[in-house]
């Protein structure tokens, strides 16, 4: 295969991905951490959303960390988290409060390299 043919194939693959004709499987894991606190009325909603995304995408790992635990306290201090729920994706704060599910999924898909 010559260089021109390789360029053509690469471009065709890129165009097919953009058009949604093919979806490339991600090669990495994405970690969602939901920082919660006891008695928080919105935390179960945020945690349920993260769990749903974990079920939908096998490459997504969802974890709940309560500020009532040493690990949760450490994570909250590390990221200067002052309110719950706070959602971290790949160790970066992405949402404070309960996000719109579509926006949450869009951010996860972006991290997975999907459109």
mmCIF file of C-alpha atoms in Angstrom:
data_model
loop_
_atom_site.group_PDB
_atom_site.id
_atom_site.type_symbol
_atom_site.label_atom_id
_atom_site.label_comp_id
_atom_site.label_asym_id
_atom_site.label_seq_id
_atom_site.Cartn_x
_atom_site.Cartn_y
_atom_site.Cartn_z
ATOM 1 C CA UNK A 1 0.000 0.000 0.000
ATOM 2 C CA UNK A 2 1.477 3.308 -1.039
ATOM 3 C CA UNK A 3 1.488 6.482 1.034
ATOM 4 C CA UNK A 4 -1.400 8.078 -0.863
ATOM 5 C CA UNK A 5 -3.609 5.041 -0.253
ATOM 6 C CA UNK A 6 -2.772 5.128 3.471
ATOM 7 C CA UNK A 7 -3.767 8.810 3.622
ATOM 8 C CA UNK A 8 -7.033 8.062 1.796
ATOM 9 C CA UNK A 9 -7.924 5.239 4.177
ATOM 10 C CA UNK A 10 -7.096 7.331 7.223
ATOM 11 C CA UNK A 11 -9.224 10.222 5.941
ATOM 12 C CA UNK A 12 -12.124 7.890 5.073
ATOM 13 C CA UNK A 13 -12.016 6.374 8.566
ATOM 14 C CA UNK A 14 -11.995 9.848 10.126
ATOM 15 C CA UNK A 15 -14.991 10.943 8.017
ATOM 16 C CA UNK A 16 -16.923 7.776 8.875
ATOM 17 C CA UNK A 17 -16.294 8.350 12.593
ATOM 18 C CA UNK A 18 -17.493 11.959 12.328
ATOM 19 C CA UNK A 19 -20.615 10.911 10.445
ATOM 20 C CA UNK A 20 -21.412 8.368 13.157
ATOM 21 C CA UNK A 21 -21.151 5.475 10.719
ATOM 22 C CA UNK A 22 -18.635 3.725 12.939
ATOM 23 C CA UNK A 23 -17.799 4.045 16.587
ATOM 24 C CA UNK A 24 -14.310 3.266 17.770
ATOM 25 C CA UNK A 25 -14.035 1.420 21.048
ATOM 26 C CA UNK A 26 -12.110 3.439 23.603
ATOM 27 C CA UNK A 27 -8.816 2.030 24.765
ATOM 28 C CA UNK A 28 -8.858 3.490 28.269
ATOM 29 C CA UNK A 29 -10.828 3.483 31.479
ATOM 30 C CA UNK A 30 -12.605 6.578 32.733
ATOM 31 C CA UNK A 31 -13.067 6.941 36.487
ATOM 32 C CA UNK A 32 -16.073 8.832 37.834
ATOM 33 C CA UNK A 33 -15.942 9.708 41.528
ATOM 34 C CA UNK A 34 -19.034 11.149 43.183
ATOM 35 C CA UNK A 35 -18.219 12.971 46.410
ATOM 36 C CA UNK A 36 -21.216 12.690 48.720
ATOM 37 C CA UNK A 37 -22.177 13.520 52.287
ATOM 38 C CA UNK A 38 -24.645 11.905 54.694
ATOM 39 C CA UNK A 39 -28.039 13.559 54.588
ATOM 40 C CA UNK A 40 -27.410 15.249 51.224
ATOM 41 C CA UNK A 41 -30.734 15.098 49.347
ATOM 42 C CA UNK A 42 -29.120 15.429 45.893
ATOM 43 C CA UNK A 43 -26.209 13.013 46.327
ATOM 44 C CA UNK A 44 -28.229 9.832 45.596
ATOM 45 C CA UNK A 45 -29.348 11.352 42.285
ATOM 46 C CA UNK A 46 -25.776 12.157 41.217
ATOM 47 C CA UNK A 47 -24.587 8.715 42.343
ATOM 48 C CA UNK A 48 -27.408 6.983 40.398
ATOM 49 C CA UNK A 49 -26.401 8.903 37.252
ATOM 50 C CA UNK A 50 -22.769 7.813 37.647
ATOM 51 C CA UNK A 51 -23.853 4.197 38.166
ATOM 52 C CA UNK A 52 -26.023 4.368 35.043
ATOM 53 C CA UNK A 53 -23.045 5.564 32.985
ATOM 54 C CA UNK A 54 -20.927 2.790 34.517
ATOM 55 C CA UNK A 55 -23.483 0.238 33.317
ATOM 56 C CA UNK A 56 -23.834 1.797 29.877
ATOM 57 C CA UNK A 57 -20.088 2.029 29.142
ATOM 58 C CA UNK A 58 -17.935 -0.908 30.214
ATOM 59 C CA UNK A 59 -14.874 1.378 30.175
ATOM 60 C CA UNK A 60 -16.369 3.574 32.932
ATOM 61 C CA UNK A 61 -15.724 2.883 36.608
ATOM 62 C CA UNK A 62 -18.009 4.731 39.034
ATOM 63 C CA UNK A 63 -17.108 5.210 42.712
ATOM 64 C CA UNK A 64 -18.901 6.944 45.547
ATOM 65 C CA UNK A 65 -16.757 8.644 48.177
ATOM 66 C CA UNK A 66 -18.471 10.014 51.265
ATOM 67 C CA UNK A 67 -16.878 12.914 53.121
ATOM 68 C CA UNK A 68 -17.777 10.924 56.249
ATOM 69 C CA UNK A 69 -14.883 8.563 55.439
ATOM 70 C CA UNK A 70 -11.149 9.319 55.639
ATOM 71 C CA UNK A 71 -10.730 8.625 51.907
ATOM 72 C CA UNK A 72 -13.635 10.932 51.052
ATOM 73 C CA UNK A 73 -12.272 13.671 53.323
ATOM 74 C CA UNK A 74 -8.838 13.381 51.744
ATOM 75 C CA UNK A 75 -10.274 13.601 48.214
ATOM 76 C CA UNK A 76 -12.461 16.595 49.173
ATOM 77 C CA UNK A 77 -9.476 18.418 50.686
ATOM 78 C CA UNK A 78 -7.258 17.564 47.713
ATOM 79 C CA UNK A 79 -9.743 19.223 45.323
ATOM 80 C CA UNK A 80 -10.977 22.002 47.661
ATOM 81 C CA UNK A 81 -14.500 20.600 47.516
ATOM 82 C CA UNK A 82 -16.874 22.664 49.622
ATOM 83 C CA UNK A 83 -20.236 21.176 48.614
ATOM 84 C CA UNK A 84 -21.830 17.901 47.655
ATOM 85 C CA UNK A 85 -22.465 16.256 45.373
ATOM 86 C CA UNK A 86 -19.322 16.991 43.410
ATOM 87 C CA UNK A 87 -18.434 14.822 40.440
ATOM 88 C CA UNK A 88 -14.841 14.172 39.439
ATOM 89 C CA UNK A 89 -13.973 12.550 36.135
ATOM 90 C CA UNK A 90 -10.432 11.209 35.842
ATOM 91 C CA UNK A 91 -9.466 13.039 39.047
ATOM 92 C CA UNK A 92 -10.657 16.454 37.855
ATOM 93 C CA UNK A 93 -13.715 18.330 39.148
ATOM 94 C CA UNK A 94 -16.299 18.408 36.344
ATOM 95 C CA UNK A 95 -19.623 19.120 38.086
ATOM 96 C CA UNK A 96 -20.715 20.664 41.367
ATOM 97 C CA UNK A 97 -24.284 19.681 42.153
ATOM 98 C CA UNK A 98 -26.459 17.378 40.070
ATOM 99 C CA UNK A 99 -25.690 17.810 36.368
ATOM 100 C CA UNK A 100 -28.029 17.396 33.445
ATOM 101 C CA UNK A 101 -27.692 13.714 32.481
ATOM 102 C CA UNK A 102 -27.076 14.526 28.817
ATOM 103 C CA UNK A 103 -24.250 16.905 29.697
ATOM 104 C CA UNK A 104 -22.769 14.333 32.114
ATOM 105 C CA UNK A 105 -22.860 11.620 29.443
ATOM 106 C CA UNK A 106 -21.417 13.991 26.825
ATOM 107 C CA UNK A 107 -18.458 14.734 29.121
ATOM 108 C CA UNK A 108 -17.881 11.017 29.775
ATOM 109 C CA UNK A 109 -18.057 10.201 26.049
ATOM 110 C CA UNK A 110 -15.571 13.011 25.387
ATOM 111 C CA UNK A 111 -13.175 11.499 27.945
ATOM 112 C CA UNK A 112 -13.636 8.092 26.290
ATOM 113 C CA UNK A 113 -12.784 9.584 22.909
ATOM 114 C CA UNK A 114 -16.313 9.068 21.549
ATOM 115 C CA UNK A 115 -18.479 11.736 19.929
#
